[in-house]
Coordinates of C-alpha atoms in Angstrom, one line a residue:
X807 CA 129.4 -95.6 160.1
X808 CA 127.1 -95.3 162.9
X809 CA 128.5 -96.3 166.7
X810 CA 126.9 -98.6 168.5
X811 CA 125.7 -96.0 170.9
X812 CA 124.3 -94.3 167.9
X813 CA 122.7 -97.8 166.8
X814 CA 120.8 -98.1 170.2
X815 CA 120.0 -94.0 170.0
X816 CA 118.3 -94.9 166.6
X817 CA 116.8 -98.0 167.6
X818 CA 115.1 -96.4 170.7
X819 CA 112.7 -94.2 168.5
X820 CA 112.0 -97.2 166.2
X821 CA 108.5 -98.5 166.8
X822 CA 108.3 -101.3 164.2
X823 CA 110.8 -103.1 161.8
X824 CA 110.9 -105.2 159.0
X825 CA 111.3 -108.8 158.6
X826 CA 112.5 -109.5 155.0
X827 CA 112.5 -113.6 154.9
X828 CA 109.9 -113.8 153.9
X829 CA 110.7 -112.4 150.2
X830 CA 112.8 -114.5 149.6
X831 CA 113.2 -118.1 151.6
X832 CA 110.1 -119.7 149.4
X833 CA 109.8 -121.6 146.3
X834 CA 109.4 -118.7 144.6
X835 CA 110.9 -115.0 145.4
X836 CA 108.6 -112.3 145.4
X837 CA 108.9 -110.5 142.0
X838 CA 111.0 -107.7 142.5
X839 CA 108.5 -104.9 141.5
X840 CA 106.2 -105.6 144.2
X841 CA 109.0 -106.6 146.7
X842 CA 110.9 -103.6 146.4
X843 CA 107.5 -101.3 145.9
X844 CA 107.2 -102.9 149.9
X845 CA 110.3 -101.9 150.9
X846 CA 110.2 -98.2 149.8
X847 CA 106.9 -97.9 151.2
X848 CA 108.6 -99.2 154.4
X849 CA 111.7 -96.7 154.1
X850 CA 109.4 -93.8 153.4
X851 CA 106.7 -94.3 156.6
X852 CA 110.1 -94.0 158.4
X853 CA 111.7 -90.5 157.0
X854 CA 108.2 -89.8 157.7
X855 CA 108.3 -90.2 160.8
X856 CA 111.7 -89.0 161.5
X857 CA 113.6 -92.4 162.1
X858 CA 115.7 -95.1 160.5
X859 CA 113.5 -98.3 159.1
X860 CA 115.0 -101.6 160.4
X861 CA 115.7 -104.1 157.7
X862 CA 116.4 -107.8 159.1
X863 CA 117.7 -109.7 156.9
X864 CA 119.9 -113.0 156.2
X865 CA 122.5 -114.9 154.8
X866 CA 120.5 -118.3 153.9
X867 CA 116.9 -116.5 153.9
X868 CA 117.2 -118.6 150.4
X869 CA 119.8 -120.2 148.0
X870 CA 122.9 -118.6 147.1
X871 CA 122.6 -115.4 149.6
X872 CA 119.4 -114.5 147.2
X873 CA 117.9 -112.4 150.3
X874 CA 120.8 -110.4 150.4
X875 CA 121.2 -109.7 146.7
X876 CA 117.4 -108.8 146.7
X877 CA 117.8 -106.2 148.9
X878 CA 121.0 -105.1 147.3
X879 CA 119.5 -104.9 144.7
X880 CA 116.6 -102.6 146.0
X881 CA 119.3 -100.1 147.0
X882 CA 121.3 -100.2 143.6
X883 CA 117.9 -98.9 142.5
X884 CA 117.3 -96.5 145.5
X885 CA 120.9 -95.5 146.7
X886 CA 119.6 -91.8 149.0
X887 CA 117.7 -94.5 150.6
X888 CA 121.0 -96.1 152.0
X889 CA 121.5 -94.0 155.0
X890 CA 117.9 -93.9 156.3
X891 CA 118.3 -97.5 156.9
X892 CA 119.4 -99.9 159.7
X893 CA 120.3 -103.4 158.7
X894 CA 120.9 -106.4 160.6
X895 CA 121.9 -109.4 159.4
X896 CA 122.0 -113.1 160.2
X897 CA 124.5 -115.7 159.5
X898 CA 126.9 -118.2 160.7
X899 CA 124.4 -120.6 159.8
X900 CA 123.8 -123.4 157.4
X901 CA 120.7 -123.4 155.6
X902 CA 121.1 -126.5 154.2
X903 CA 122.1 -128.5 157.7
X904 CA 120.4 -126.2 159.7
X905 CA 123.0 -126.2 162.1
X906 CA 125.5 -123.0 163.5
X907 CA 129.0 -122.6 162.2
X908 CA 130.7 -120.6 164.9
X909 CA 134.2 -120.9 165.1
X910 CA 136.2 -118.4 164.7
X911 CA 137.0 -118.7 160.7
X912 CA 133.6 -119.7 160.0
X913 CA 132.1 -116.5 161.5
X914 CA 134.6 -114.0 159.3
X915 CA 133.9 -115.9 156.8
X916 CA 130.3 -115.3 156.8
X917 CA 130.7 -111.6 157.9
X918 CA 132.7 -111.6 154.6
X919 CA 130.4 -113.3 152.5
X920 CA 127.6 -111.7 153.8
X921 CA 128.9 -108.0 153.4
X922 CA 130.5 -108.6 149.7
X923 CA 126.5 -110.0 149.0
X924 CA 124.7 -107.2 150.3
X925 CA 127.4 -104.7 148.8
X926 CA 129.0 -102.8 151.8
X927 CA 129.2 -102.9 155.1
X928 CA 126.3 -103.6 157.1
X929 CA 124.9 -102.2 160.8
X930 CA 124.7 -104.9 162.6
X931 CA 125.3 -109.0 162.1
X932 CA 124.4 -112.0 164.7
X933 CA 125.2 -115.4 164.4
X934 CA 121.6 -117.0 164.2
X935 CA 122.1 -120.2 167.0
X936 CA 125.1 -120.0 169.7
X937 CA 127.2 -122.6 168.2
X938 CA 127.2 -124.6 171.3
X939 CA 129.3 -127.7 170.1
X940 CA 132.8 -125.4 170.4
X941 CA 132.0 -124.2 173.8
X942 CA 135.3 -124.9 175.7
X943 CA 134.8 -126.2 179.3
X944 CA 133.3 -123.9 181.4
X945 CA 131.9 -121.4 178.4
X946 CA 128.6 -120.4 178.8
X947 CA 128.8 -118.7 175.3
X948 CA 131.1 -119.9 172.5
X949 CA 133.6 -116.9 173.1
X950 CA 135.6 -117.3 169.4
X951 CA 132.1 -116.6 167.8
X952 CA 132.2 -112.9 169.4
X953 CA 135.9 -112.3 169.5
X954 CA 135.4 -113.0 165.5
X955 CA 132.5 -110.9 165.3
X956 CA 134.6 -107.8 167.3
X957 CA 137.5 -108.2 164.8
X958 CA 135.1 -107.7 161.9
X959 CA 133.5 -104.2 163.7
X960 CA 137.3 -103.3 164.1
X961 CA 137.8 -104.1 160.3
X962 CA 134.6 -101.8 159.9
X963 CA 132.5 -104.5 157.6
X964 CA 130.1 -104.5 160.7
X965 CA 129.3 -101.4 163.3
X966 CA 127.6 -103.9 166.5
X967 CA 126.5 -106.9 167.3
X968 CA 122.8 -108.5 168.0
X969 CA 122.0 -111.3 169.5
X970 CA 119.6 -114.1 167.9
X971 CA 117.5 -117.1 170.3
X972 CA 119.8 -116.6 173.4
X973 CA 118.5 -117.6 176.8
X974 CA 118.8 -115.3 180.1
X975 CA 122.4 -116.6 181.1
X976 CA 123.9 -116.4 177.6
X977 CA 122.6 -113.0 177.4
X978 CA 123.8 -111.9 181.1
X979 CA 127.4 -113.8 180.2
X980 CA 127.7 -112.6 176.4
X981 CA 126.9 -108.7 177.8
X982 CA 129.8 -109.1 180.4
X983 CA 132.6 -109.6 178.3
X984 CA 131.0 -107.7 175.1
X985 CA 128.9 -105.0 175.7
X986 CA 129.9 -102.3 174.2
X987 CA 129.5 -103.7 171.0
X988 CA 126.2 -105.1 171.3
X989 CA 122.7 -103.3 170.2
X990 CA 120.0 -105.8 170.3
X991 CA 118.4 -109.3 170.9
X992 CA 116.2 -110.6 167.9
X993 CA 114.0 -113.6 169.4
X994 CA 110.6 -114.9 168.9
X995 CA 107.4 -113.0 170.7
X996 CA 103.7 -113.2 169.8
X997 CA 100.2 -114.1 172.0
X998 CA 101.3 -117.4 170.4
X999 CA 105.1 -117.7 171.6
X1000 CA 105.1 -115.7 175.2
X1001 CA 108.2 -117.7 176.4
X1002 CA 110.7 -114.6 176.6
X1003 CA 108.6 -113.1 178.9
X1004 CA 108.7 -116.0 181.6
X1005 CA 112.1 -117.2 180.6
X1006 CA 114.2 -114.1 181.7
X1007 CA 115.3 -113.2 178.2
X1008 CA 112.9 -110.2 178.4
X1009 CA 114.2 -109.2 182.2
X1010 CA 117.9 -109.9 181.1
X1011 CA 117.2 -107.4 177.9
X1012 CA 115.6 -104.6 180.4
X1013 CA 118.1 -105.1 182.9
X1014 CA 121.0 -104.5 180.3
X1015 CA 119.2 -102.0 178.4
X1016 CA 118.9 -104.3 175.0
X1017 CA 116.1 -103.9 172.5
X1018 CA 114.2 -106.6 172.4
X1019 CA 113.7 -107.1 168.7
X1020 CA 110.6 -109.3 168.0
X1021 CA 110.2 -111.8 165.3
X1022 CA 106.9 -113.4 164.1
X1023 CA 104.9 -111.3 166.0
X1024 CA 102.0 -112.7 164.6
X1025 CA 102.5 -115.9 165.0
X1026 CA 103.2 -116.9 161.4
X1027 CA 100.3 -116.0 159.9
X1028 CA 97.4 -116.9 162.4
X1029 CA 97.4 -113.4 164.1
X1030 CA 96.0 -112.2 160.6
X1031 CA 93.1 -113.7 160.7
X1032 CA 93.3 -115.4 157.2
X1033 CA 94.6 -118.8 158.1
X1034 CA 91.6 -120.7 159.0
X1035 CA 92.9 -124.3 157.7
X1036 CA 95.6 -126.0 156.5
X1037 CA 94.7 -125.0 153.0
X1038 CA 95.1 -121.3 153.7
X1039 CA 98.9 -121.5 153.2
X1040 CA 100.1 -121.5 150.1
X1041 CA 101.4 -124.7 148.5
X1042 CA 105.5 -124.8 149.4
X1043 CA 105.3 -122.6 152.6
X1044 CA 107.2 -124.3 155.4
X1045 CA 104.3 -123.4 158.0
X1046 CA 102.6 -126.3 156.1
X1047 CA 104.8 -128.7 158.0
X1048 CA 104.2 -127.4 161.4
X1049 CA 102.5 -128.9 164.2
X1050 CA 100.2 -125.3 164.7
X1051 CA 98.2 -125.5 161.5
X1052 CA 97.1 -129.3 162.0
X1053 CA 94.1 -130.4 163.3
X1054 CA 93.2 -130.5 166.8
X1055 CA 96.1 -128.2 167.4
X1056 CA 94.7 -125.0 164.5
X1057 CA 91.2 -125.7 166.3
X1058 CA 93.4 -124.8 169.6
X1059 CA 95.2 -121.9 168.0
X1060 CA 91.9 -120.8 166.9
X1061 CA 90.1 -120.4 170.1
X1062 CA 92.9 -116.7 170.9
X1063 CA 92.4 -115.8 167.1
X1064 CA 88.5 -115.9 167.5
X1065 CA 88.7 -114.2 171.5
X1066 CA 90.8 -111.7 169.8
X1067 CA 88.1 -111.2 167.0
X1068 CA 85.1 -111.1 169.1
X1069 CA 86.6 -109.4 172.3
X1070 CA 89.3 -106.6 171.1
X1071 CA 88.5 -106.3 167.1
X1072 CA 84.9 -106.2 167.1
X1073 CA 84.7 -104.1 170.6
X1074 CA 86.9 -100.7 168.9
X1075 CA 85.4 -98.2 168.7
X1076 CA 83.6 -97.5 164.9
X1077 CA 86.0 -94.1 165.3
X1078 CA 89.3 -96.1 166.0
X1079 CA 89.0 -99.3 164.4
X1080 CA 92.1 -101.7 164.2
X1081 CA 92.9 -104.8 162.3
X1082 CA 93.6 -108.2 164.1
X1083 CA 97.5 -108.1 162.9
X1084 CA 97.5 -104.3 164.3
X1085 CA 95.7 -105.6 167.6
X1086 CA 99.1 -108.3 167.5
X1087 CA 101.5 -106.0 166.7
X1088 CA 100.0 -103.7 169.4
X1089 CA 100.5 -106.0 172.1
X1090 CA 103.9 -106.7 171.3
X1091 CA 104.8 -103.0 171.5
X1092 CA 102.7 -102.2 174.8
X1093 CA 105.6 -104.5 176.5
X1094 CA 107.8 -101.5 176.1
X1095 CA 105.2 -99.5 178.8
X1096 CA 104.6 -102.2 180.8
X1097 CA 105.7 -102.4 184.5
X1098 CA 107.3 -105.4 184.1
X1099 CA 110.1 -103.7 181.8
X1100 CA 110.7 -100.1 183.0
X1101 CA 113.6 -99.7 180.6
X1102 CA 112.5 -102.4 178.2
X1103 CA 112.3 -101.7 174.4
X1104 CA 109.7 -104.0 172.2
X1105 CA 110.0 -104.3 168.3
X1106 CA 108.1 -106.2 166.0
X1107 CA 109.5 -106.9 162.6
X1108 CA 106.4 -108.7 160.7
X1109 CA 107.0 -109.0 157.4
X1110 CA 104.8 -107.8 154.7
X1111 CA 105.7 -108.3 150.7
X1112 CA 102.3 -105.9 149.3
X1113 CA 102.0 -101.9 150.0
X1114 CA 98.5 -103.1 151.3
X1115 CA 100.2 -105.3 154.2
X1116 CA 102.9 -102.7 154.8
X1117 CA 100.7 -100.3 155.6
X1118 CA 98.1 -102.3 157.9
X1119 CA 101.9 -103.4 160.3
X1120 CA 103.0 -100.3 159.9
X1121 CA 100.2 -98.0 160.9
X1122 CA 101.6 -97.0 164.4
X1123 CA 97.9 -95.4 165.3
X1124 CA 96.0 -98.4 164.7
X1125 CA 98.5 -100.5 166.5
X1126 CA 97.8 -99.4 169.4
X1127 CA 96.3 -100.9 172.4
X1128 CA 95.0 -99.2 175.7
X1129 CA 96.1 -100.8 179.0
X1130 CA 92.0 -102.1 179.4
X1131 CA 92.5 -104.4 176.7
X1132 CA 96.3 -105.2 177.1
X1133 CA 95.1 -107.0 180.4
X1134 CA 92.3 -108.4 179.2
X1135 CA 94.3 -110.1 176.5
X1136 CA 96.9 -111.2 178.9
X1137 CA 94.4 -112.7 181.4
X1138 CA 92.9 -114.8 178.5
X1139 CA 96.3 -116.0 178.0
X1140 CA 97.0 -117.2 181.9
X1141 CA 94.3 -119.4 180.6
X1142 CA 95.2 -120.2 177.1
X1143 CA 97.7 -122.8 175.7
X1144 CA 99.2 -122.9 172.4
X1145 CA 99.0 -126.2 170.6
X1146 CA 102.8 -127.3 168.8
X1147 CA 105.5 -125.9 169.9
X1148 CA 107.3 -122.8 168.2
X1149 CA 109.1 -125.4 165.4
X1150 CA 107.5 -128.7 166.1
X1151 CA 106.7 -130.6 163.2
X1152 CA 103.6 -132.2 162.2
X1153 CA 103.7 -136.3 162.5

């Protein structure tokens, strides 16, 4: 089992990661052959290139810890694969309240659960949402959540802890009493959803030398170019019910898709052409060269349940942006304002 300084050795040379939600937290799972035909394509770009491939997964990405089983299930099928993989994993979480469930028992319970699902022990696990409600006066951070969490990497089910949707000062408190066992800080960044970068999450992360692990980097579909209306997204998709893809607010969102198009896509080079996604996924990554972060670490984990989509997120050449067009795209954005916020619903 891998130390947490190994975790973050490994996690440095990582450039993208996988988001596995998606295979599993909709009406209907993606059939197995094609799902696990994805992840082995995923596992083998990394040996490839000479790294681990990061799996994110979770403990109510569907009913009955279904997103767990599935990827057992994948490595049942493909055990040599085992070791080439990192794996975090969230939980402490109700998927069917939607609310956290940190106290102390509730957290080994779900490091439990969560571990006898998946079949073995696991890299590294994060309670999804600080469980605020158990804070004791003065907390910043519900401390039993983490003292649980460091009794379960002593047991050895889990090897470090990540952090998931954490502001600056629960990040800067949560480090000071449990850094050595922490890795990583999974939270939302696209062109869509820049808030870590003007909230001090991203600072807090470079300051304490945390990966910044990325999710929906391409802003749930509209960085792909193919969602043009509501009736792009497939009937039972819970995108359906947000606030972005409405109206007046996808006309909005539409406005950085079509800059992006016209301005970064349709400007490459005939010799070095990129996608949209790749053009997304690219700026997310060129974070990690960026002044602003000297020591900061940027990954995105899109998801991607075809070999086709796998290997347009994971092509590292084509998802790459020079610094010419990483500034243009941010000075569009000084002037560019997303419509719905990151889980409004639509009224």
């Amino acid at each position: 089992m891998p130390s947490v300084a190994e975790i973050k050795k490994e996690l440095d040379k990582i450039q993208t990661g996988y988001g596995m939600m998606s295979l599993t937290w909709k009406a209907e799972p993606v059939a197995k052959e094609i799902g696990f035909e994805s992840i082995h394509k995923v596992m083998s770009l990394a040996k490839e290139s000479g790294f681990k491939a990061f799996l994110n997964v979770g403990e109510f990405y569907g009913p009955d810890f279904s997103n767990l089983i599935y990827v057992r299930e994948f490595f049942e099928k493909y055990p040599e694969l085992r070791q080439h993989a990192l794996v975090s994993c969230k939980g402490a979480f109700s998927g069917v309240t939607m609310t956290p469930q940190g106290s102390y028992d509730q957290v080994v319970e779900s490091v439990r659960n969560c571990v006898d699902a998946f079949g073995g022990h696991i890299e590294m696990f994060e309670v999804a949402r600080l469980d605020k409600s158990i804070c004791k006066d003065g907390e910043i951070y519900p401390y039993e959540s983490f003292k649980a969490l460091a009794a379960m990497i002593d047991e050895g089910l889990i090897d470090g802890i990540s952090l998931s949707e954490v502001t600056e000062e629960e990040i800067r408190a949560i480090a000071k009493d449990w850094g050595q066992y922490l890795t990583c800080v999974e939270v939302e960044l696209s062109m869509f959803s820049t808030q870590i970068l003007e909230n001090g999450v991203a600072k807090a992360n470079n300051d304490l030398g945390l990966v910044t692990i990325c999710y929906s980097p391409l802003g749930r579909g509209l960085l792909t170019g193919k969602v043009r209306a509501l009736s792009d997204i497939p009937k039972g998709d819970f995108r359906s019910a947000l606030e972005r893809f409405h109206g007046d607010s996808l006309v909005q969102n539409l406005k950085l898709v079509n800059f992006l198009e016209d301005e970064i896509v349709n400007k490459r080079p005939a010799s070095n052409p990129s996608s949209l996604a790749q053009i997304a996924l690219g700026w997310v990554k060129h974070w990690s060269f960026s002044a602003e972060y000297p020591k900061g670490k940027f990954i995105p984990i899109p998801s991607g349940s075809t070999i086709a989509r796998v290997n347009e997120n994971f092509n590292e050449e084509r998802a790459k942006i020079t610094d010419a067009e990483f500034e243009k795209i941010n000075n569009f954005l000084k002037t560019f304002t997303t419509a719905g916020d990151r889980y409004e619903m639509h009224q």
